[in-house]
Structures are given as structure tokens and as C-alpha cells.
PDB file of C-alpha atoms in Angstrom:
ATOM      1  CA  MET A 626      13.180 -13.842  18.274  1.00  0.00           C
ATOM      2  CA  ALA A 627      11.783 -13.898  21.785  1.00  0.00           C
ATOM      3  CA  THR A 628      11.391 -17.057  23.854  1.00  0.00           C
ATOM      4  CA  GLY A 629       9.058 -18.255  26.579  1.00  0.00           C
ATOM      5  CA  MET A 630       5.624 -16.652  26.750  1.00  0.00           C
ATOM      6  CA  GLN A 631       6.646 -13.480  24.948  1.00  0.00           C
ATOM      7  CA  GLU A 632       5.303 -12.366  21.619  1.00  0.00           C
ATOM      8  CA  LYS A 633       7.280 -13.113  18.478  1.00  0.00           C
ATOM      9  CA  GLN A 634       7.383 -10.573  15.690  1.00  0.00           C
ATOM     10  CA  TYR A 635       8.036 -11.468  12.054  1.00  0.00           C
ATOM     11  CA  THR A 636       9.026  -8.873   9.475  1.00  0.00           C
ATOM     12  CA  PRO A 637       7.886  -8.853   5.800  1.00  0.00           C
ATOM     13  CA  SER A 638       9.559 -11.514   3.688  1.00  0.00           C
ATOM     14  CA  LEU A 639       9.648 -12.499   0.027  1.00  0.00           C
ATOM     15  CA  LEU A 640       7.440 -15.519  -0.635  1.00  0.00           C
ATOM     16  CA  SER A 641       7.790 -15.652  -4.411  1.00  0.00           C
ATOM     17  CA  PHE A 642       8.942 -13.653  -7.398  1.00  0.00           C
ATOM     18  CA  PHE A 643       8.195 -14.620 -10.973  1.00  0.00           C
ATOM     19  CA  ILE A 644       8.145 -13.307 -14.532  1.00  0.00           C
ATOM     20  CA  TYR A 645       5.809 -14.576 -17.218  1.00  0.00           C
ATOM     21  CA  ASN A 646       4.433 -13.778 -20.656  1.00  0.00           C
ATOM     22  CA  PRO A 647       0.880 -15.048 -21.303  1.00  0.00           C
ATOM     23  CA  SER A 648       1.401 -15.070 -25.079  1.00  0.00           C
ATOM     24  CA  PHE A 649       4.088 -17.777 -24.860  1.00  0.00           C
ATOM     25  CA  GLY A 650       1.693 -20.542 -23.780  1.00  0.00           C
ATOM     26  CA  PRO A 651      -1.803 -19.709 -25.033  1.00  0.00           C
ATOM     27  CA  ARG A 652      -3.030 -23.298 -25.455  1.00  0.00           C
ATOM     28  CA  GLU A 653      -4.025 -25.786 -22.808  1.00  0.00           C
ATOM     29  CA  GLY A 654      -1.066 -27.952 -21.819  1.00  0.00           C
ATOM     30  CA  GLU A 655       1.467 -25.244 -22.728  1.00  0.00           C
ATOM     31  CA  GLU A 656       1.058 -23.159 -19.576  1.00  0.00           C
ATOM     32  CA  GLU A 657       4.609 -23.810 -18.393  1.00  0.00           C
ATOM     33  CA  LYS A 658       5.995 -22.016 -21.465  1.00  0.00           C
ATOM     34  CA  LYS A 659       4.631 -18.742 -20.065  1.00  0.00           C
ATOM     35  CA  ILE A 660       6.974 -18.880 -17.066  1.00  0.00           C
ATOM     36  CA  LEU A 661      10.315 -17.222 -17.769  1.00  0.00           C
ATOM     37  CA  PHE A 662      11.632 -17.074 -14.205  1.00  0.00           C
ATOM     38  CA  TYR A 663      10.313 -18.348 -10.880  1.00  0.00           C
ATOM     39  CA  HIS A 664      11.691 -17.926  -7.361  1.00  0.00           C
ATOM     40  CA  PRO A 665      11.972 -20.083  -5.331  1.00  0.00           C
ATOM     41  CA  CYS A 666      13.040 -22.551  -7.990  1.00  0.00           C
ATOM     42  CA  ASP A 667      12.137 -25.666  -5.978  1.00  0.00           C
ATOM     43  CA  VAL A 668       8.380 -25.035  -6.237  1.00  0.00           C
ATOM     44  CA  GLU A 669       6.483 -27.826  -8.010  1.00  0.00           C
ATOM     45  CA  LYS A 670       5.603 -27.213 -11.655  1.00  0.00           C
ATOM     46  CA  ASN A 671       1.848 -27.412 -11.080  1.00  0.00           C
ATOM     47  CA  GLU A 672       2.022 -24.862  -8.273  1.00  0.00           C
ATOM     48  CA  LYS A 673       3.989 -22.479 -10.478  1.00  0.00           C
ATOM     49  CA  ILE A 674       1.405 -22.834 -13.243  1.00  0.00           C
ATOM     50  CA  ARG A 675      -1.438 -22.349 -10.764  1.00  0.00           C
ATOM     51  CA  ASN A 676       0.083 -19.193  -9.263  1.00  0.00           C
ATOM     52  CA  VAL A 677       0.818 -17.671 -12.658  1.00  0.00           C
ATOM     53  CA  GLY A 678      -2.675 -18.560 -13.858  1.00  0.00           C
ATOM     54  CA  LEU A 679      -4.211 -16.858 -10.826  1.00  0.00           C
ATOM     55  CA  CYS A 680      -2.249 -13.669 -11.551  1.00  0.00           C
ATOM     56  CA  GLU A 681      -3.345 -13.766 -15.184  1.00  0.00           C
ATOM     57  CA  ALA A 682      -6.964 -14.081 -14.088  1.00  0.00           C
ATOM     58  CA  ILE A 683      -6.652 -11.156 -11.650  1.00  0.00           C
ATOM     59  CA  VAL A 684      -5.103  -8.914 -14.300  1.00  0.00           C
ATOM     60  CA  GLN A 685      -7.711  -9.833 -16.904  1.00  0.00           C
ATOM     61  CA  PHE A 686     -10.571  -9.341 -14.441  1.00  0.00           C
ATOM     62  CA  THR A 687      -9.412  -5.866 -13.422  1.00  0.00           C
ATOM     63  CA  ARG A 688      -8.969  -4.905 -17.084  1.00  0.00           C
ATOM     64  CA  THR A 689     -12.710  -5.313 -17.601  1.00  0.00           C
ATOM     65  CA  PHE A 690     -13.180  -2.267 -15.357  1.00  0.00           C
ATOM     66  CA  CYS A 691     -10.230  -0.214 -16.626  1.00  0.00           C
ATOM     67  CA  PRO A 692      -8.482  -1.599 -19.747  1.00  0.00           C
ATOM     68  CA  THR A 693      -5.556   0.828 -19.522  1.00  0.00           C
ATOM     69  CA  LYS A 694      -4.904   0.349 -15.798  1.00  0.00           C
ATOM     70  CA  PRO A 695      -4.817  -3.321 -14.723  1.00  0.00           C
ATOM     71  CA  ALA A 696      -4.257  -4.432 -11.139  1.00  0.00           C
ATOM     72  CA  LYS A 697      -1.107  -3.269  -9.384  1.00  0.00           C
ATOM     73  CA  SER A 698      -1.604  -5.154  -6.108  1.00  0.00           C
ATOM     74  CA  LEU A 699      -3.822  -7.710  -4.391  1.00  0.00           C
ATOM     75  CA  HIS A 700      -4.377  -7.618  -0.634  1.00  0.00           C
ATOM     76  CA  THR A 701      -5.009 -10.762   1.406  1.00  0.00           C
ATOM     77  CA  GLN A 702      -4.772 -11.410   5.123  1.00  0.00           C
ATOM     78  CA  LYS A 703      -1.467 -13.286   4.903  1.00  0.00           C
ATOM     79  CA  ASN A 704       0.313 -11.657   1.984  1.00  0.00           C
ATOM     80  CA  ARG A 705       0.401  -8.892  -0.589  1.00  0.00           C
ATOM     81  CA  GLN A 706       0.884  -9.472  -4.314  1.00  0.00           C
ATOM     82  CA  PHE A 707       2.344  -6.804  -6.582  1.00  0.00           C
ATOM     83  CA  PHE A 708       2.003  -6.780 -10.375  1.00  0.00           C
ATOM     84  CA  PHE A 709       4.053  -4.825 -12.909  1.00  0.00           C
ATOM     85  CA  GLU A 710       4.025  -4.896 -16.718  1.00  0.00           C
ATOM     86  CA  PRO A 711       7.337  -3.242 -17.739  1.00  0.00           C
ATOM     87  CA  GLU A 712       7.007  -4.245 -21.397  1.00  0.00           C
ATOM     88  CA  ASP A 713       4.067  -5.442 -23.487  1.00  0.00           C
ATOM     89  CA  ASN A 714       2.860  -8.844 -22.222  1.00  0.00           C
ATOM     90  CA  PHE A 715       5.804  -9.260 -19.854  1.00  0.00           C
ATOM     91  CA  TRP A 716       4.613  -9.376 -16.239  1.00  0.00           C
ATOM     92  CA  ILE A 717       6.652  -9.335 -13.042  1.00  0.00           C
ATOM     93  CA  VAL A 718       4.950 -10.487  -9.840  1.00  0.00           C
ATOM     94  CA  MET A 719       6.265 -10.188  -6.289  1.00  0.00           C
ATOM     95  CA  VAL A 720       4.506 -11.834  -3.362  1.00  0.00           C
ATOM     96  CA  VAL A 721       5.379 -10.524   0.102  1.00  0.00           C
ATOM     97  CA  ARG A 722       4.312 -12.133   3.360  1.00  0.00           C
ATOM     98  CA  ASN A 723       2.670  -9.596   5.643  1.00  0.00           C
ATOM     99  CA  PRO A 724       4.459  -8.912   8.937  1.00  0.00           C
ATOM    100  CA  MET A 725       2.873 -10.774  11.818  1.00  0.00           C
ATOM    101  CA  ILE A 726       2.845 -11.180  15.571  1.00  0.00           C
ATOM    102  CA  GLU A 727       2.702 -14.607  17.184  1.00  0.00           C
ATOM    103  CA  LYS A 728       1.028 -14.441  20.578  1.00  0.00           C
ATOM    104  CA  PRO A 729       1.341 -17.424  22.936  1.00  0.00           C
ATOM    105  CA  ASN A 730      -1.746 -18.960  24.507  1.00  0.00           C
ATOM    106  CA  LYS A 731      -2.101 -20.644  27.861  1.00  0.00           C
ATOM    107  CA  ASP A 732      -3.070 -24.273  28.479  1.00  0.00           C
ATOM    108  CA  GLY A 733      -0.945 -25.529  25.616  1.00  0.00           C
ATOM    109  CA  LYS A 734      -3.146 -24.097  22.877  1.00  0.00           C
ATOM    110  CA  PRO A 735      -1.538 -23.129  19.547  1.00  0.00           C
ATOM    111  CA  PRO A 736      -0.321 -19.523  19.413  1.00  0.00           C
ATOM    112  CA  THR A 737      -2.520 -16.809  17.927  1.00  0.00           C
ATOM    113  CA  ILE A 738      -1.252 -15.207  14.714  1.00  0.00           C
ATOM    114  CA  GLU A 739      -2.066 -11.573  14.028  1.00  0.00           C
ATOM    115  CA  TYR A 740      -1.146 -10.290  10.564  1.00  0.00           C
ATOM    116  CA  GLN A 741      -0.159  -6.626  10.362  1.00  0.00           C
ATOM    117  CA  GLU A 742      -1.615  -5.897   6.922  1.00  0.00           C
ATOM    118  CA  GLU A 743      -1.478  -2.123   7.347  1.00  0.00           C
ATOM    119  CA  GLU A 744       2.327  -2.240   7.722  1.00  0.00           C
ATOM    120  CA  ILE A 745       2.771  -3.051   4.018  1.00  0.00           C
ATOM    121  CA  LEU A 746       2.537   0.073   1.850  1.00  0.00           C
ATOM    122  CA  ASP A 747       1.685  -0.410  -1.821  1.00  0.00           C
ATOM    123  CA  THR A 748       3.668   2.672  -2.842  1.00  0.00           C
ATOM    124  CA  VAL A 749       6.845   1.401  -1.175  1.00  0.00           C
ATOM    125  CA  TYR A 750       6.804  -2.215  -2.326  1.00  0.00           C
ATOM    126  CA  GLY A 751       5.447  -1.310  -5.753  1.00  0.00           C
ATOM    127  CA  ALA A 752       8.515   0.924  -6.133  1.00  0.00           C
ATOM    128  CA  VAL A 753      10.764  -1.961  -5.042  1.00  0.00           C
ATOM    129  CA  LEU A 754       9.253  -4.146  -7.773  1.00  0.00           C
ATOM    130  CA  ARG A 755       9.802  -1.462 -10.423  1.00  0.00           C
ATOM    131  CA  GLN A 756      13.392  -1.077  -9.229  1.00  0.00           C
ATOM    132  CA  CYS A 757      13.937  -4.790  -9.806  1.00  0.00           C
ATOM    133  CA  TYR A 758      13.163  -4.323 -13.494  1.00  0.00           C
ATOM    134  CA  SER A 759      15.154  -1.092 -13.764  1.00  0.00           C
ATOM    135  CA  MET A 760      18.160  -2.799 -12.210  1.00  0.00           C
ATOM    136  CA  TYR A 761      17.877  -5.698 -14.655  1.00  0.00           C
ATOM    137  CA  LYS A 762      17.573  -3.307 -17.605  1.00  0.00           C
ATOM    138  CA  LEU A 763      20.621  -1.341 -16.445  1.00  0.00           C
ATOM    139  CA  PHE A 764      22.868  -4.400 -16.891  1.00  0.00           C
ATOM    140  CA  ASN A 765      21.022  -6.440 -19.525  1.00  0.00           C
ATOM    141  CA  GLY A 766      18.811  -4.173 -21.584  1.00  0.00           C
ATOM    142  CA  THR A 767      15.115  -4.812 -22.134  1.00  0.00           C
ATOM    143  CA  PHE A 768      13.370  -8.178 -22.254  1.00  0.00           C
ATOM    144  CA  GLY A 769      12.530  -7.484 -25.884  1.00  0.00           C
ATOM    145  CA  ARG A 770      16.188  -6.933 -26.732  1.00  0.00           C
ATOM    146  CA  ALA A 771      17.107 -10.350 -25.335  1.00  0.00           C
ATOM    147  CA  MET A 772      14.257 -11.923 -27.306  1.00  0.00           C
ATOM    148  CA  GLU A 773      15.542 -10.352 -30.530  1.00  0.00           C
ATOM    149  CA  ALA A 774      19.095 -11.529 -29.839  1.00  0.00           C
ATOM    150  CA  GLY A 775      18.425 -15.119 -28.804  1.00  0.00           C
ATOM    151  CA  GLY A 776      14.748 -15.824 -28.228  1.00  0.00           C
ATOM    152  CA  VAL A 777      13.158 -17.215 -25.081  1.00  0.00           C
ATOM    153  CA  GLU A 778      16.195 -19.363 -24.242  1.00  0.00           C
ATOM    154  CA  LEU A 779      18.536 -16.367 -23.995  1.00  0.00           C
ATOM    155  CA  LEU A 780      16.008 -14.313 -22.032  1.00  0.00           C
ATOM    156  CA  THR A 781      15.449 -17.057 -19.447  1.00  0.00           C
ATOM    157  CA  GLN A 782      19.215 -17.455 -19.040  1.00  0.00           C
ATOM    158  CA  LYS A 783      19.651 -13.733 -18.429  1.00  0.00           C
ATOM    159  CA  LEU A 784      16.748 -13.610 -15.976  1.00  0.00           C
ATOM    160  CA  GLU A 785      18.031 -16.618 -14.043  1.00  0.00           C
ATOM    161  CA  LYS A 786      21.583 -15.283 -13.850  1.00  0.00           C
ATOM    162  CA  PHE A 787      20.557 -11.783 -12.761  1.00  0.00           C
ATOM    163  CA  PHE A 788      17.654 -12.345 -10.387  1.00  0.00           C
ATOM    164  CA  TYR A 789      19.175 -15.366  -8.633  1.00  0.00           C
ATOM    165  CA  ARG A 790      21.747 -12.975  -7.169  1.00  0.00           C
ATOM    166  CA  TYR A 791      19.758  -9.774  -7.065  1.00  0.00           C
ATOM    167  CA  LEU A 792      16.847 -11.130  -5.018  1.00  0.00           C
ATOM    168  CA  GLN A 793      19.314 -12.018  -2.275  1.00  0.00           C
ATOM    169  CA  THR A 794      20.057  -8.297  -1.861  1.00  0.00           C
ATOM    170  CA  LEU A 795      16.418  -7.317  -1.281  1.00  0.00           C
ATOM    171  CA  HIS A 796      15.860  -6.313   2.341  1.00  0.00           C
ATOM    172  CA  LEU A 797      12.086  -6.025   2.408  1.00  0.00           C
ATOM    173  CA  GLN A 798      12.005  -5.493   6.161  1.00  0.00           C
ATOM    174  CA  SER A 799      13.830  -2.168   5.820  1.00  0.00           C
ATOM    175  CA  CYS A 800      12.097  -0.709   2.758  1.00  0.00           C
ATOM    176  CA  ASP A 801      10.785   2.831   3.225  1.00  0.00           C
ATOM    177  CA  LEU A 802       9.901   6.017   1.347  1.00  0.00           C
ATOM    178  CA  LEU A 803      13.500   6.376   0.120  1.00  0.00           C
ATOM    179  CA  ASP A 804      12.772   3.380  -2.097  1.00  0.00           C
ATOM    180  CA  VAL A 805       9.809   5.248  -3.579  1.00  0.00           C
ATOM    181  CA  PHE A 806      11.708   8.411  -4.451  1.00  0.00           C
ATOM    182  CA  GLY A 807      15.079   6.816  -5.148  1.00  0.00           C
ATOM    183  CA  GLY A 808      16.882   9.114  -2.739  1.00  0.00           C
ATOM    184  CA  ILE A 809      20.555   9.918  -3.337  1.00  0.00           C
ATOM    185  CA  SER A 810      22.875  10.947  -0.534  1.00  0.00           C
ATOM    186  CA  PHE A 811      25.208  13.798  -1.553  1.00  0.00           C
ATOM    187  CA  PHE A 812      28.559  14.552   0.014  1.00  0.00           C
ATOM    188  CA  PRO A 813      28.765  18.250   0.958  1.00  0.00           C
ATOM    189  CA  LEU A 814      31.737  20.079  -0.559  1.00  0.00           C
ATOM    190  CA  ASP A 815      32.958  23.665  -0.781  1.00  0.00           C
ATOM    191  CA  LYS A 816      32.773  25.295  -4.204  1.00  0.00           C
ATOM    192  CA  MET A 817      36.503  25.177  -5.025  1.00  0.00           C
ATOM    193  CA  THR A 818      36.865  21.468  -4.228  1.00  0.00           C
ATOM    194  CA  TYR A 819      33.752  20.697  -6.261  1.00  0.00           C
ATOM    195  CA  LEU A 820      35.122  22.626  -9.261  1.00  0.00           C
ATOM    196  CA  LYS A 821      38.442  20.765  -9.011  1.00  0.00           C
ATOM    197  CA  ILE A 822      36.604  17.424  -9.097  1.00  0.00           C
ATOM    198  CA  GLN A 823      34.504  18.543 -12.060  1.00  0.00           C
ATOM    199  CA  SER A 824      37.667  19.645 -13.871  1.00  0.00           C
ATOM    200  CA  PHE A 825      39.288  16.258 -13.153  1.00  0.00           C
ATOM    201  CA  VAL A 826      36.237  14.429 -14.519  1.00  0.00           C
ATOM    202  CA  ASN A 827      36.259  16.567 -17.668  1.00  0.00           C
ATOM    203  CA  ARG A 828      39.946  15.809 -18.287  1.00  0.00           C
ATOM    204  CA  VAL A 829      39.344  12.074 -17.845  1.00  0.00           C
ATOM    205  CA  GLU A 830      36.475  12.085 -20.338  1.00  0.00           C
ATOM    206  CA  GLU A 831      38.484  14.141 -22.858  1.00  0.00           C
ATOM    207  CA  SER A 832      41.573  11.937 -22.670  1.00  0.00           C
ATOM    208  CA  LEU A 833      39.733   8.584 -22.652  1.00  0.00           C
ATOM    209  CA  SER A 834      37.346   8.274 -25.571  1.00  0.00           C
ATOM    210  CA  LEU A 835      35.889   5.038 -24.159  1.00  0.00           C
ATOM    211  CA  VAL A 836      34.471   6.918 -21.157  1.00  0.00           C
ATOM    212  CA  LYS A 837      31.016   8.196 -22.043  1.00  0.00           C
ATOM    213  CA  TYR A 838      29.581   9.041 -18.622  1.00  0.00           C
ATOM    214  CA  THR A 839      31.163   9.499 -15.216  1.00  0.00           C
ATOM    215  CA  ALA A 840      29.947   9.464 -11.630  1.00  0.00           C
ATOM    216  CA  PHE A 841      32.210  10.507  -8.758  1.00  0.00           C
ATOM    217  CA  LEU A 842      31.484   9.261  -5.240  1.00  0.00           C
ATOM    218  CA  TYR A 843      33.156   9.432  -1.833  1.00  0.00           C
ATOM    219  CA  ASN A 844      32.361   6.253   0.074  1.00  0.00           C
ATOM    220  CA  ASP A 845      28.614   5.857  -0.546  1.00  0.00           C
ATOM    221  CA  GLN A 846      27.836   9.529  -1.179  1.00  0.00           C
ATOM    222  CA  LEU A 847      27.583  11.145  -4.585  1.00  0.00           C
ATOM    223  CA  ILE A 848      29.644  14.207  -5.491  1.00  0.00           C
ATOM    224  CA  TRP A 849      29.171  14.541  -9.255  1.00  0.00           C
ATOM    225  CA  SER A 850      27.359  12.679 -12.033  1.00  0.00           C
ATOM    226  CA  GLY A 851      27.032  13.089 -15.776  1.00  0.00           C
ATOM    227  CA  LEU A 852      24.291  10.470 -16.039  1.00  0.00           C
ATOM    228  CA  GLU A 853      20.604  11.166 -16.504  1.00  0.00           C
ATOM    229  CA  GLN A 854      18.981  11.453 -13.088  1.00  0.00           C
ATOM    230  CA  ASP A 855      16.809   8.320 -13.416  1.00  0.00           C
ATOM    231  CA  ASP A 856      19.810   6.238 -14.519  1.00  0.00           C
ATOM    232  CA  MET A 857      21.894   7.626 -11.663  1.00  0.00           C
ATOM    233  CA  ARG A 858      19.205   6.714  -9.141  1.00  0.00           C
ATOM    234  CA  ILE A 859      19.286   3.073 -10.259  1.00  0.00           C
ATOM    235  CA  LEU A 860      23.077   2.941 -10.427  1.00  0.00           C
ATOM    236  CA  TYR A 861      23.339   4.557  -6.992  1.00  0.00           C
ATOM    237  CA  LYS A 862      20.891   1.991  -5.602  1.00  0.00           C
ATOM    238  CA  TYR A 863      23.036  -0.817  -6.984  1.00  0.00           C
ATOM    239  CA  LEU A 864      26.292   0.651  -5.696  1.00  0.00           C
ATOM    240  CA  THR A 865      25.046   1.335  -2.167  1.00  0.00           C
ATOM    241  CA  THR A 866      23.002  -1.834  -1.638  1.00  0.00           C
ATOM    242  CA  SER A 867      24.944  -4.452  -3.614  1.00  0.00           C
ATOM    243  CA  LEU A 868      28.464  -3.506  -4.683  1.00  0.00           C
ATOM    244  CA  PHE A 869      29.755  -1.314  -1.848  1.00  0.00           C
ATOM    245  CA  PRO A 870      28.590  -3.538   1.047  1.00  0.00           C
ATOM    246  CA  ARG A 871      30.485  -6.480  -0.463  1.00  0.00           C
ATOM    247  CA  HIS A 872      33.724  -4.550  -0.917  1.00  0.00           C
ATOM    248  CA  SER A 873      33.565  -1.952   1.837  1.00  0.00           C
ATOM    249  CA  GLU A 874      36.668  -1.150   3.855  1.00  0.00           C
ATOM    250  CA  PRO A 875      36.595  -0.617   7.641  1.00  0.00           C
ATOM    251  CA  GLU A 876      36.560   3.171   7.336  1.00  0.00           C
ATOM    252  CA  LEU A 877      33.217   3.055   5.488  1.00  0.00           C
ATOM    253  CA  ALA A 878      31.591   2.178   8.784  1.00  0.00           C
ATOM    254  CA  GLY A 879      32.696   5.514  10.233  1.00  0.00           C
ATOM    255  CA  ARG A 880      31.245   8.972  10.194  1.00  0.00           C
ATOM    256  CA  ASP A 881      30.235   9.301   6.554  1.00  0.00           C
ATOM    257  CA  SER A 882      28.604   6.047   5.568  1.00  0.00           C
ATOM    258  CA  PRO A 883      25.492   5.864   7.737  1.00  0.00           C
ATOM    259  CA  LEU A 884      24.662   9.576   7.510  1.00  0.00           C
ATOM    260  CA  ARG A 885      22.437  11.105   4.869  1.00  0.00           C
ATOM    261  CA  PRO A 886      23.151  14.816   5.137  1.00  0.00           C
ATOM    262  CA  GLU A 887      21.237  15.676   1.977  1.00  0.00           C
ATOM    263  CA  VAL A 888      18.631  13.624   0.166  1.00  0.00           C
ATOM    264  CA  VAL A 889      17.083  14.656  -3.129  1.00  0.00           C
ATOM    265  CA  HIS A 890      13.712  13.459  -4.378  1.00  0.00           C
TER     266      HIS A 890
END
């Protein structure tokens, strides 16, 4: 950040992220039962209830105009709220602070804050929110599955365990159209080498009955995958943004890692 009389620029940041089900606390005084996960966790109970209640009201209000297409986002000067219903009555909400510029004033007056609302694209951050659910489902299954296995208690445990770590990997300041399309970077290979790798993968799957699907990567670039494309997009996102950065070796910082020679949409 700049010092002195220079402008200070602030990138988008995550203000809150929560998951709720309005059917879990329908009566007055039971509102807290609706909340399945809330980040940050140190927010007061009444504020959590108030924020969830506001989102409920927004969704219900927009449904009066289009019952099948409730609100997906809410724009305000300071932040942007994104709503997503991945399963019936389960809602995920992400609140992002708009980027802003702090301009100093003379004569000791407080600085002027200018919010850059147009810098936040609904398509990009809406895709990030949907990816959050897809990533959870990849490792834990659906919310409904957890409810069937152990009720609300098991679901809240799974949500807490997963999202506590996953939200730390979100880099909202660098989100772009690749997050919308789920781009995959492929490693270019000649035909013979590619066929050898495919033959190796086939032999592994034939000899090891426990292996159902295989993906073959070099550093953070995909060479071959037997997964469905949508599943591979989510797995690739996890590998390149969460797993690989934590366990990368020095050579990953070389020629191959930062380049994206081929991106599919």
C-alpha cells in the first residue's frame, strides 16, 4: 500500500460466506437453526440471524416477480452479495467487498473513498460461488446425502471442516473469466508420447481394480483424463489452486508452470 499523500487501492475481499436452510427454523425464536455455516465465525449471533434474514427476504421478494429464477446477486455501493441454491432450500451466500480507492485530502480532512463497483463482474464471482459448492460436493457428496447419513449435526460438521480450509484458498482479487469457463491448461505432446501415456494408463486401470478413473498431469498441466469433463474441471481447479501450491517443488516455478499454452472452454 502507498504512503504519504498517494492514493491507496484495495482489491476485492471476502466479507462473509454462509450457508442456510430456511426450513430448519421456521418459527420465531428458532432463526439460528437455519444457519449451517457462517464465516467469519466470530460474528455475533444476532448479526448472523439478521444477515441471513435479509437474504431470505431478498430471495422471497424477487420470487414474486419470477418464481423459477430468484435473485442471484445484490449490488450496493460498498459490496456485492451473491446467492446460489445448489439443492432445494439450501442457500449459499457470498458477500464481497467492492474494490476501492482511498484518496487523501488536504487540511487534515478524512480521506475520500471511491468504490469501484463496475470492477466486480457477476458472471465471474457467481462462478466462484458455484465452484465452492462443486468443490465441496467433490469431496463430501451433496448436502442431502449428509442429512440422510447423520442429520443436521453431521452436515454442519462437514461444512465447517471443509469450508474453514477452502475459503482460505480463495483469491478473489485475481478471479477472471477462466473461473467462469473452468479453463484447463493442457501440456502439448507429440502423438507417439501421448499414445504411450494412454497405454500406461490403460494398463494401470486393468491391473488395479480399485482404480476407476485416472488423470495424468505434468506439473500443473493436464495430459490425459478419463473423468467426465465437468468433474475434471473441478478436480483440476483443486489441484492447481490448493494441492499443488502447497507441495510444489522448485522446478514447478520454471518454464511450464506459469504458462497456459492451450486453454479449453
